[in-house]
């Protein structure tokens, strides 16, 4: 029983951290400017971090970083090096208690974008 409790606590704590960035994904650039014709469109992706349970225990910074890392990891897996950000959303979860009132907190962040494979020099220049 003690082992089960320890494993549950350990898993719960790791759920409160940002999704880790895979080594190659650190080279993927994000941009709000649509890449030029020299870049090849590979597809669209969605990255997110958090849910109604773990999001309440995860800092807003880690929710945002985790969603961004999730997006970059997916783009890298597709062979992309540039993500044109289309949408950014933060989800709120609320609760109400008749004694303490109500409130809400940010519990998830979702980003969506288009993945491109750009010439390396171009990918860097578009995002600086």
mmCIF file of N, CA and C in Angstrom:
data_model
loop_
_atom_site.group_PDB
_atom_site.id
_atom_site.type_symbol
_atom_site.label_atom_id
_atom_site.label_comp_id
_atom_site.label_asym_id
_atom_site.label_seq_id
_atom_site.Cartn_x
_atom_site.Cartn_y
_atom_site.Cartn_z
ATOM 1 N N UNK A 1 0.830 -1.197 0.000
ATOM 2 C CA UNK A 1 0.000 0.000 0.000
ATOM 3 C C UNK A 1 0.873 1.259 0.000
ATOM 4 N N UNK A 2 1.963 1.244 0.801
ATOM 5 C CA UNK A 2 2.856 2.403 0.839
ATOM 6 C C UNK A 2 3.472 2.666 -0.532
ATOM 7 N N UNK A 3 3.833 1.586 -1.222
ATOM 8 C CA UNK A 3 4.427 1.742 -2.549
ATOM 9 C C UNK A 3 3.436 2.379 -3.516
ATOM 10 N N UNK A 4 2.189 1.973 -3.431
ATOM 11 C CA UNK A 4 1.160 2.528 -4.302
ATOM 12 C C UNK A 4 0.986 4.024 -4.052
ATOM 13 N N UNK A 5 0.978 4.424 -2.793
ATOM 14 C CA UNK A 5 0.849 5.842 -2.442
ATOM 15 C C UNK A 5 2.055 6.618 -2.960
ATOM 16 N N UNK A 6 3.254 6.085 -2.784
ATOM 17 C CA UNK A 6 4.473 6.765 -3.239
ATOM 18 C C UNK A 6 4.484 6.913 -4.762
ATOM 19 N N UNK A 7 4.072 5.882 -5.459
ATOM 20 C CA UNK A 7 4.028 5.941 -6.919
ATOM 21 C C UNK A 7 3.000 6.966 -7.374
ATOM 22 N N UNK A 8 1.847 6.994 -6.741
ATOM 23 C CA UNK A 8 0.798 7.957 -7.083
ATOM 24 C C UNK A 8 1.273 9.383 -6.854
ATOM 25 N N UNK A 9 1.932 9.630 -5.729
ATOM 26 C CA UNK A 9 2.455 10.969 -5.428
ATOM 27 C C UNK A 9 3.514 11.360 -6.449
ATOM 28 N N UNK A 10 4.420 10.457 -6.767
ATOM 29 C CA UNK A 10 5.477 10.752 -7.736
ATOM 30 C C UNK A 10 4.898 11.075 -9.108
ATOM 31 N N UNK A 11 3.928 10.302 -9.553
ATOM 32 C CA UNK A 11 3.305 10.566 -10.850
ATOM 33 C C UNK A 11 2.541 11.880 -10.852
ATOM 34 N N UNK A 12 1.905 12.200 -9.758
ATOM 35 C CA UNK A 12 1.159 13.457 -9.659
ATOM 36 C C UNK A 12 2.089 14.654 -9.734
ATOM 37 N N UNK A 13 3.247 14.557 -9.096
ATOM 38 C CA UNK A 13 4.196 15.669 -9.110
ATOM 39 C C UNK A 13 4.783 15.881 -10.494
ATOM 40 N N UNK A 14 5.070 14.821 -11.224
ATOM 41 C CA UNK A 14 5.620 14.987 -12.563
ATOM 42 C C UNK A 14 4.581 15.559 -13.515
ATOM 43 N N UNK A 15 3.317 15.361 -13.241
ATOM 44 C CA UNK A 15 2.260 15.917 -14.089
ATOM 45 C C UNK A 15 2.173 17.428 -13.946
ATOM 46 N N UNK A 16 2.805 17.986 -12.922
ATOM 47 C CA UNK A 16 2.748 19.418 -12.661
ATOM 48 C C UNK A 16 3.916 20.171 -13.285
ATOM 49 N N UNK A 17 4.746 19.510 -14.058
ATOM 50 C CA UNK A 17 5.887 20.134 -14.708
ATOM 51 C C UNK A 17 5.591 20.326 -16.187
ATOM 52 N N UNK A 18 6.350 21.235 -16.789
ATOM 53 C CA UNK A 18 6.200 21.461 -18.225
ATOM 54 C C UNK A 18 6.647 20.226 -18.997
ATOM 55 N N UNK A 19 5.987 19.963 -20.117
ATOM 56 C CA UNK A 19 6.412 18.896 -21.022
ATOM 57 C C UNK A 19 7.836 19.207 -21.450
ATOM 58 N N UNK A 20 8.682 18.201 -21.433
ATOM 59 C CA UNK A 20 10.092 18.381 -21.790
ATOM 60 C C UNK A 20 10.252 18.548 -23.297
ATOM 61 N N UNK A 21 11.222 19.364 -23.669
ATOM 62 C CA UNK A 21 11.550 19.593 -25.074
ATOM 63 C C UNK A 21 12.544 18.528 -25.521
ATOM 64 N N UNK A 22 12.230 17.818 -26.587
ATOM 65 C CA UNK A 22 13.167 16.811 -27.093
ATOM 66 C C UNK A 22 14.378 17.523 -27.692
ATOM 67 N N UNK A 23 15.554 16.875 -27.665
ATOM 68 C CA UNK A 23 16.792 17.546 -28.079
ATOM 69 C C UNK A 23 16.731 18.226 -29.446
ATOM 70 N N UNK A 24 16.260 17.554 -30.476
ATOM 71 C CA UNK A 24 16.219 18.156 -31.803
ATOM 72 C C UNK A 24 15.191 19.263 -31.941
ATOM 73 N N UNK A 25 14.152 19.226 -31.123
ATOM 74 C CA UNK A 25 13.060 20.197 -31.227
ATOM 75 C C UNK A 25 13.478 21.595 -30.794
ATOM 76 N N UNK A 26 14.599 21.713 -30.124
ATOM 77 C CA UNK A 26 15.050 23.047 -29.698
ATOM 78 C C UNK A 26 15.379 23.937 -30.899
ATOM 79 N N UNK A 27 15.599 23.323 -32.058
ATOM 80 C CA UNK A 27 15.912 24.077 -33.272
ATOM 81 C C UNK A 27 14.670 24.578 -34.000
ATOM 82 N N UNK A 28 13.496 24.116 -33.599
ATOM 83 C CA UNK A 28 12.246 24.531 -34.238
ATOM 84 C C UNK A 28 11.903 25.949 -33.785
ATOM 85 N N UNK A 29 11.612 26.806 -34.742
ATOM 86 C CA UNK A 29 11.292 28.209 -34.463
ATOM 87 C C UNK A 29 9.789 28.450 -34.562
ATOM 88 N N UNK A 30 9.300 29.345 -33.702
ATOM 89 C CA UNK A 30 7.900 29.771 -33.736
ATOM 90 C C UNK A 30 7.829 31.161 -34.347
ATOM 91 N N UNK A 31 6.788 31.414 -35.119
ATOM 92 C CA UNK A 31 6.629 32.731 -35.721
ATOM 93 C C UNK A 31 5.149 33.083 -35.843
ATOM 94 N N UNK A 32 4.871 34.381 -35.842
ATOM 95 C CA UNK A 32 3.520 34.879 -36.106
ATOM 96 C C UNK A 32 3.424 35.401 -37.540
ATOM 97 N N UNK A 33 4.522 35.262 -38.293
ATOM 98 C CA UNK A 33 4.561 35.671 -39.695
ATOM 99 C C UNK A 33 4.528 34.422 -40.571
ATOM 100 N N UNK A 34 3.621 34.406 -41.537
ATOM 101 C CA UNK A 34 3.519 33.240 -42.409
ATOM 102 C C UNK A 34 4.796 33.090 -43.230
ATOM 103 N N UNK A 35 5.398 31.894 -43.228
ATOM 104 C CA UNK A 35 6.625 31.673 -44.000
ATOM 105 C C UNK A 35 6.396 31.873 -45.494
ATOM 106 N N UNK A 36 7.485 32.156 -46.201
ATOM 107 C CA UNK A 36 7.420 32.401 -47.636
ATOM 108 C C UNK A 36 7.290 31.135 -48.464
ATOM 109 N N UNK A 37 7.258 31.325 -49.784
ATOM 110 C CA UNK A 37 7.068 30.213 -50.720
ATOM 111 C C UNK A 37 8.246 29.247 -50.748
ATOM 112 N N UNK A 38 9.390 29.682 -50.251
ATOM 113 C CA UNK A 38 10.556 28.804 -50.220
ATOM 114 C C UNK A 38 10.428 27.712 -49.152
ATOM 115 N N UNK A 39 9.419 27.837 -48.300
ATOM 116 C CA UNK A 39 9.178 26.856 -47.235
ATOM 117 C C UNK A 39 8.095 25.871 -47.672
ATOM 118 N N UNK A 40 8.272 24.622 -47.298
ATOM 119 C CA UNK A 40 7.320 23.565 -47.651
ATOM 120 C C UNK A 40 6.353 23.339 -46.491
ATOM 121 N N UNK A 41 5.058 23.424 -46.784
ATOM 122 C CA UNK A 41 4.025 23.158 -45.782
ATOM 123 C C UNK A 41 3.962 21.660 -45.518
ATOM 124 N N UNK A 42 4.001 21.269 -44.219
ATOM 125 C CA UNK A 42 3.974 19.851 -43.846
ATOM 126 C C UNK A 42 2.664 19.418 -43.190
ATOM 127 N N UNK A 43 1.927 20.354 -42.629
ATOM 128 C CA UNK A 43 0.674 19.997 -41.969
ATOM 129 C C UNK A 43 0.383 20.902 -40.794
ATOM 130 N N UNK A 44 -0.728 20.641 -40.137
ATOM 131 C CA UNK A 44 -1.088 21.447 -38.968
ATOM 132 C C UNK A 44 -0.990 20.593 -37.710
ATOM 133 N N UNK A 45 -0.742 21.258 -36.591
ATOM 134 C CA UNK A 45 -0.567 20.559 -35.316
ATOM 135 C C UNK A 45 -1.205 21.352 -34.182
ATOM 136 N N UNK A 46 -1.427 20.654 -33.098
ATOM 137 C CA UNK A 46 -1.920 21.266 -31.867
ATOM 138 C C UNK A 46 -1.044 20.778 -30.724
ATOM 139 N N UNK A 47 -0.618 21.707 -29.892
ATOM 140 C CA UNK A 47 0.156 21.362 -28.705
ATOM 141 C C UNK A 47 -0.589 21.846 -27.478
ATOM 142 N N UNK A 48 -0.558 21.070 -26.413
ATOM 143 C CA UNK A 48 -1.244 21.521 -25.202
ATOM 144 C C UNK A 48 -0.579 20.973 -23.953
ATOM 145 N N UNK A 49 -0.894 21.606 -22.850
ATOM 146 C CA UNK A 49 -0.432 21.186 -21.529
ATOM 147 C C UNK A 49 -1.543 21.494 -20.549
ATOM 148 N N UNK A 50 -1.827 20.545 -19.672
ATOM 149 C CA UNK A 50 -2.784 20.753 -18.596
ATOM 150 C C UNK A 50 -4.147 20.159 -18.876
ATOM 151 N N UNK A 51 -4.897 19.993 -17.795
ATOM 152 C CA UNK A 51 -6.277 19.542 -17.848
ATOM 153 C C UNK A 51 -6.961 20.014 -16.568
ATOM 154 N N UNK A 52 -8.212 19.651 -16.393
ATOM 155 C CA UNK A 52 -8.959 20.173 -15.250
ATOM 156 C C UNK A 52 -8.365 19.750 -13.910
ATOM 157 N N UNK A 53 -7.617 18.634 -13.875
ATOM 158 C CA UNK A 53 -7.053 18.165 -12.611
ATOM 159 C C UNK A 53 -5.630 18.677 -12.398
ATOM 160 N N UNK A 54 -4.707 18.320 -13.299
ATOM 161 C CA UNK A 54 -3.302 18.693 -13.096
ATOM 162 C C UNK A 54 -3.049 20.171 -13.343
ATOM 163 N N UNK A 55 -3.855 20.809 -14.189
ATOM 164 C CA UNK A 55 -3.644 22.214 -14.506
ATOM 165 C C UNK A 55 -3.716 23.127 -13.304
ATOM 166 N N UNK A 56 -4.534 22.783 -12.335
ATOM 167 C CA UNK A 56 -4.649 23.596 -11.129
ATOM 168 C C UNK A 56 -3.416 23.548 -10.254
ATOM 169 N N UNK A 57 -2.574 22.544 -10.459
ATOM 170 C CA UNK A 57 -1.356 22.391 -9.668
ATOM 171 C C UNK A 57 -0.108 22.758 -10.458
ATOM 172 N N UNK A 58 -0.294 23.215 -11.684
ATOM 173 C CA UNK A 58 0.820 23.561 -12.555
ATOM 174 C C UNK A 58 0.844 25.072 -12.736
ATOM 175 N N UNK A 59 2.029 25.665 -12.646
ATOM 176 C CA UNK A 59 2.128 27.121 -12.802
ATOM 177 C C UNK A 59 1.740 27.524 -14.223
ATOM 178 N N UNK A 60 1.266 28.752 -14.369
ATOM 179 C CA UNK A 60 0.912 29.262 -15.700
ATOM 180 C C UNK A 60 2.124 29.215 -16.622
ATOM 181 N N UNK A 61 3.294 29.531 -16.069
ATOM 182 C CA UNK A 61 4.529 29.502 -16.854
ATOM 183 C C UNK A 61 4.776 28.099 -17.403
ATOM 184 N N UNK A 62 4.625 27.069 -16.555
ATOM 185 C CA UNK A 62 4.842 25.695 -17.005
ATOM 186 C C UNK A 62 3.761 25.241 -17.984
ATOM 187 N N UNK A 63 2.537 25.720 -17.819
ATOM 188 C CA UNK A 63 1.481 25.393 -18.783
ATOM 189 C C UNK A 63 1.839 25.946 -20.162
ATOM 190 N N UNK A 64 2.295 27.191 -20.203
ATOM 191 C CA UNK A 64 2.651 27.820 -21.475
ATOM 192 C C UNK A 64 3.889 27.179 -22.086
ATOM 193 N N UNK A 65 4.918 26.961 -21.260
ATOM 194 C CA UNK A 65 6.146 26.330 -21.746
ATOM 195 C C UNK A 65 5.866 24.915 -22.235
ATOM 196 N N UNK A 66 5.069 24.166 -21.480
ATOM 197 C CA UNK A 66 4.743 22.796 -21.867
ATOM 198 C C UNK A 66 3.982 22.723 -23.176
ATOM 199 N N UNK A 67 3.028 23.621 -23.377
ATOM 200 C CA UNK A 67 2.267 23.642 -24.636
ATOM 201 C C UNK A 67 3.186 23.981 -25.804
ATOM 202 N N UNK A 68 4.071 24.934 -25.591
ATOM 203 C CA UNK A 68 5.031 25.318 -26.631
ATOM 204 C C UNK A 68 5.978 24.148 -26.945
ATOM 205 N N UNK A 69 6.474 23.484 -25.897
ATOM 206 C CA UNK A 69 7.367 22.341 -26.103
ATOM 207 C C UNK A 69 6.648 21.196 -26.813
ATOM 208 N N UNK A 70 5.388 20.957 -26.461
ATOM 209 C CA UNK A 70 4.597 19.914 -27.116
ATOM 210 C C UNK A 70 4.466 20.215 -28.605
ATOM 211 N N UNK A 71 4.204 21.471 -28.930
ATOM 212 C CA UNK A 71 4.082 21.900 -30.323
ATOM 213 C C UNK A 71 5.402 21.684 -31.069
ATOM 214 N N UNK A 72 6.509 22.108 -30.471
ATOM 215 C CA UNK A 72 7.823 21.958 -31.107
ATOM 216 C C UNK A 72 8.203 20.487 -31.276
ATOM 217 N N UNK A 73 7.930 19.664 -30.269
ATOM 218 C CA UNK A 73 8.234 18.231 -30.368
ATOM 219 C C UNK A 73 7.487 17.597 -31.539
ATOM 220 N N UNK A 74 6.213 17.949 -31.688
ATOM 221 C CA UNK A 74 5.400 17.388 -32.770
ATOM 222 C C UNK A 74 5.884 17.872 -34.134
ATOM 223 N N UNK A 75 6.236 19.148 -34.234
ATOM 224 C CA UNK A 75 6.735 19.692 -35.501
ATOM 225 C C UNK A 75 8.050 19.021 -35.891
ATOM 226 N N UNK A 76 8.919 18.834 -34.928
ATOM 227 C CA UNK A 76 10.204 18.177 -35.190
ATOM 228 C C UNK A 76 9.987 16.740 -35.664
ATOM 229 N N UNK A 77 9.047 16.041 -35.043
ATOM 230 C CA UNK A 77 8.740 14.661 -35.439
ATOM 231 C C UNK A 77 8.211 14.593 -36.873
ATOM 232 N N UNK A 78 7.597 15.680 -37.341
ATOM 233 C CA UNK A 78 7.080 15.747 -38.716
ATOM 234 C C UNK A 78 8.167 16.138 -39.712
ATOM 235 N N UNK A 79 9.339 16.542 -39.210
ATOM 236 C CA UNK A 79 10.417 16.988 -40.082
ATOM 237 C C UNK A 79 10.425 18.488 -40.300
ATOM 238 N N UNK A 80 9.634 19.220 -39.529
ATOM 239 C CA UNK A 80 9.555 20.672 -39.679
ATOM 240 C C UNK A 80 10.567 21.415 -38.830
ATOM 241 N N UNK A 81 10.818 22.669 -39.213
ATOM 242 C CA UNK A 81 11.713 23.518 -38.425
ATOM 243 C C UNK A 81 11.115 24.894 -38.146
ATOM 244 N N UNK A 82 9.900 25.127 -38.617
ATOM 245 C CA UNK A 82 9.228 26.406 -38.405
ATOM 246 C C UNK A 82 7.741 26.148 -38.149
ATOM 247 N N UNK A 83 7.205 26.840 -37.143
ATOM 248 C CA UNK A 83 5.768 26.750 -36.847
ATOM 249 C C UNK A 83 5.174 28.146 -36.948
ATOM 250 N N UNK A 84 4.194 28.269 -37.809
ATOM 251 C CA UNK A 84 3.432 29.508 -37.934
ATOM 252 C C UNK A 84 2.250 29.384 -36.978
ATOM 253 N N UNK A 85 2.269 30.160 -35.892
ATOM 254 C CA UNK A 85 1.242 30.081 -34.851
ATOM 255 C C UNK A 85 -0.085 30.629 -35.384
ATOM 256 N N UNK A 86 -1.136 29.823 -35.260
ATOM 257 C CA UNK A 86 -2.472 30.237 -35.693
ATOM 258 C C UNK A 86 -3.343 30.672 -34.521
ATOM 259 N N UNK A 87 -3.360 29.880 -33.450
ATOM 260 C CA UNK A 87 -4.192 30.217 -32.291
ATOM 261 C C UNK A 87 -3.451 29.923 -30.994
ATOM 262 N N UNK A 88 -3.814 30.685 -29.963
ATOM 263 C CA UNK A 88 -3.301 30.490 -28.608
ATOM 264 C C UNK A 88 -4.485 30.623 -27.660
ATOM 265 N N UNK A 89 -4.721 29.582 -26.880
ATOM 266 C CA UNK A 89 -5.862 29.618 -25.961
ATOM 267 C C UNK A 89 -5.435 29.155 -24.574
ATOM 268 N N UNK A 90 -6.000 29.795 -23.571
ATOM 269 C CA UNK A 90 -5.809 29.369 -22.184
ATOM 270 C C UNK A 90 -7.179 29.001 -21.637
ATOM 271 N N UNK A 91 -7.290 27.803 -21.094
ATOM 272 C CA UNK A 91 -8.558 27.338 -20.538
ATOM 273 C C UNK A 91 -8.648 27.617 -19.052
ATOM 274 N N UNK A 92 -9.847 27.900 -18.605
ATOM 275 C CA UNK A 92 -10.118 28.173 -17.195
ATOM 276 C C UNK A 92 -11.052 27.105 -16.652
ATOM 277 N N UNK A 93 -10.792 26.688 -15.433
ATOM 278 C CA UNK A 93 -11.701 25.784 -14.747
ATOM 279 C C UNK A 93 -12.168 26.478 -13.486
ATOM 280 N N UNK A 94 -13.454 26.491 -13.271
ATOM 281 C CA UNK A 94 -14.007 27.169 -12.105
ATOM 282 C C UNK A 94 -14.613 26.203 -11.113
ATOM 283 N N UNK A 95 -14.779 26.707 -9.924
ATOM 284 C CA UNK A 95 -15.441 25.910 -8.885
ATOM 285 C C UNK A 95 -16.221 26.855 -7.981
ATOM 286 N N UNK A 96 -17.177 26.293 -7.274
ATOM 287 C CA UNK A 96 -17.969 27.093 -6.363
ATOM 288 C C UNK A 96 -18.224 26.291 -5.100
ATOM 289 N N UNK A 97 -18.073 26.970 -3.980
ATOM 290 C CA UNK A 97 -18.360 26.378 -2.676
ATOM 291 C C UNK A 97 -19.243 27.362 -1.937
ATOM 292 N N UNK A 98 -20.362 26.907 -1.386
ATOM 293 C CA UNK A 98 -21.306 27.827 -0.743
ATOM 294 C C UNK A 98 -20.678 28.547 0.451
ATOM 295 N N UNK A 99 -19.642 27.978 1.040
ATOM 296 C CA UNK A 99 -18.991 28.612 2.182
ATOM 297 C C UNK A 99 -17.921 29.620 1.761
ATOM 298 N N UNK A 100 -17.154 29.270 0.737
ATOM 299 C CA UNK A 100 -16.008 30.094 0.344
ATOM 300 C C UNK A 100 -16.212 30.860 -0.955
ATOM 301 N N UNK A 101 -17.308 30.649 -1.622
ATOM 302 C CA UNK A 101 -17.562 31.347 -2.875
ATOM 303 C C UNK A 101 -16.971 30.604 -4.060
ATOM 304 N N UNK A 102 -16.802 31.320 -5.142
ATOM 305 C CA UNK A 102 -16.324 30.692 -6.371
ATOM 306 C C UNK A 102 -15.015 31.282 -6.833
ATOM 307 N N UNK A 103 -14.462 30.647 -7.801
ATOM 308 C CA UNK A 103 -13.219 31.118 -8.387
ATOM 309 C C UNK A 103 -12.856 30.264 -9.585
ATOM 310 N N UNK A 104 -11.895 30.726 -10.309
ATOM 311 C CA UNK A 104 -11.419 29.948 -11.447
ATOM 312 C C UNK A 104 -9.916 30.121 -11.556
ATOM 313 N N UNK A 105 -9.298 29.188 -12.227
ATOM 314 C CA UNK A 105 -7.859 29.275 -12.447
ATOM 315 C C UNK A 105 -7.540 28.717 -13.824
ATOM 316 N N UNK A 106 -6.415 29.182 -14.361
ATOM 317 C CA UNK A 106 -5.975 28.685 -15.655
ATOM 318 C C UNK A 106 -5.545 27.239 -15.473
ATOM 319 N N UNK A 107 -6.095 26.343 -16.265
ATOM 320 C CA UNK A 107 -5.778 24.926 -16.102
ATOM 321 C C UNK A 107 -5.210 24.276 -17.357
ATOM 322 N N UNK A 108 -5.227 24.969 -18.474
ATOM 323 C CA UNK A 108 -4.595 24.409 -19.665
ATOM 324 C C UNK A 108 -4.272 25.502 -20.674
ATOM 325 N N UNK A 109 -3.304 25.210 -21.513
ATOM 326 C CA UNK A 109 -2.934 26.094 -22.612
ATOM 327 C C UNK A 109 -2.866 25.238 -23.869
ATOM 328 N N UNK A 110 -3.450 25.739 -24.947
ATOM 329 C CA UNK A 110 -3.451 25.037 -26.228
ATOM 330 C C UNK A 110 -2.967 25.989 -27.312
ATOM 331 N N UNK A 111 -2.044 25.520 -28.126
ATOM 332 C CA UNK A 111 -1.523 26.277 -29.259
ATOM 333 C C UNK A 111 -1.766 25.464 -30.524
ATOM 334 N N UNK A 112 -2.080 26.125 -31.606
ATOM 335 C CA UNK A 112 -2.181 25.417 -32.882
ATOM 336 C C UNK A 112 -1.403 26.193 -33.927
ATOM 337 N N UNK A 113 -0.905 25.474 -34.904
ATOM 338 C CA UNK A 113 -0.115 26.131 -35.931
ATOM 339 C C UNK A 113 0.094 25.258 -37.146
ATOM 340 N N UNK A 114 0.700 25.853 -38.152
ATOM 341 C CA UNK A 114 1.076 25.148 -39.367
ATOM 342 C C UNK A 114 2.572 24.886 -39.321
ATOM 343 N N UNK A 115 2.962 23.682 -39.707
ATOM 344 C CA UNK A 115 4.364 23.277 -39.686
ATOM 345 C C UNK A 115 4.948 23.417 -41.089
ATOM 346 N N UNK A 116 6.154 23.988 -41.142
ATOM 347 C CA UNK A 116 6.866 24.168 -42.404
ATOM 348 C C UNK A 116 8.290 23.653 -42.278
ATOM 349 N N UNK A 117 8.824 23.240 -43.405
ATOM 350 C CA UNK A 117 10.249 22.922 -43.523
ATOM 351 C C UNK A 117 10.829 24.022 -44.388
ATOM 352 N N UNK A 118 11.628 24.879 -43.756
ATOM 353 C CA UNK A 118 12.224 26.011 -44.457
ATOM 354 C C UNK A 118 13.722 25.787 -44.597
ATOM 355 N N UNK A 119 14.334 26.394 -45.627
ATOM 356 C CA UNK A 119 15.792 26.356 -45.678
ATOM 357 C C UNK A 119 16.325 26.906 -44.349
ATOM 358 N N UNK A 120 17.350 26.301 -43.817
ATOM 359 C CA UNK A 120 17.819 26.624 -42.465
ATOM 360 C C UNK A 120 18.047 28.112 -42.259
ATOM 361 N N UNK A 121 18.739 28.764 -43.157
ATOM 362 C CA UNK A 121 19.003 30.200 -43.027
ATOM 363 C C UNK A 121 17.688 30.972 -43.016
ATOM 364 N N UNK A 122 16.749 30.604 -43.884
ATOM 365 C CA UNK A 122 15.461 31.285 -43.979
ATOM 366 C C UNK A 122 14.651 31.108 -42.704
ATOM 367 N N UNK A 123 14.658 29.902 -42.145
ATOM 368 C CA UNK A 123 13.896 29.648 -40.915
ATOM 369 C C UNK A 123 14.396 30.550 -39.808
ATOM 370 N N UNK A 124 15.696 30.731 -39.741
ATOM 371 C CA UNK A 124 16.262 31.587 -38.699
ATOM 372 C C UNK A 124 15.892 33.045 -38.947
ATOM 373 N N UNK A 125 16.022 33.511 -40.193
ATOM 374 C CA UNK A 125 15.796 34.921 -40.493
ATOM 375 C C UNK A 125 14.337 35.313 -40.318
ATOM 376 N N UNK A 126 13.392 34.438 -40.612
ATOM 377 C CA UNK A 126 11.972 34.763 -40.486
ATOM 378 C C UNK A 126 11.570 34.975 -39.032
ATOM 379 N N UNK A 127 12.318 34.387 -38.107
ATOM 380 C CA UNK A 127 11.905 34.386 -36.710
ATOM 381 C C UNK A 127 12.748 35.288 -35.831
ATOM 382 N N UNK A 128 13.562 36.132 -36.406
ATOM 383 C CA UNK A 128 14.375 37.033 -35.582
ATOM 384 C C UNK A 128 13.827 38.420 -35.624
#
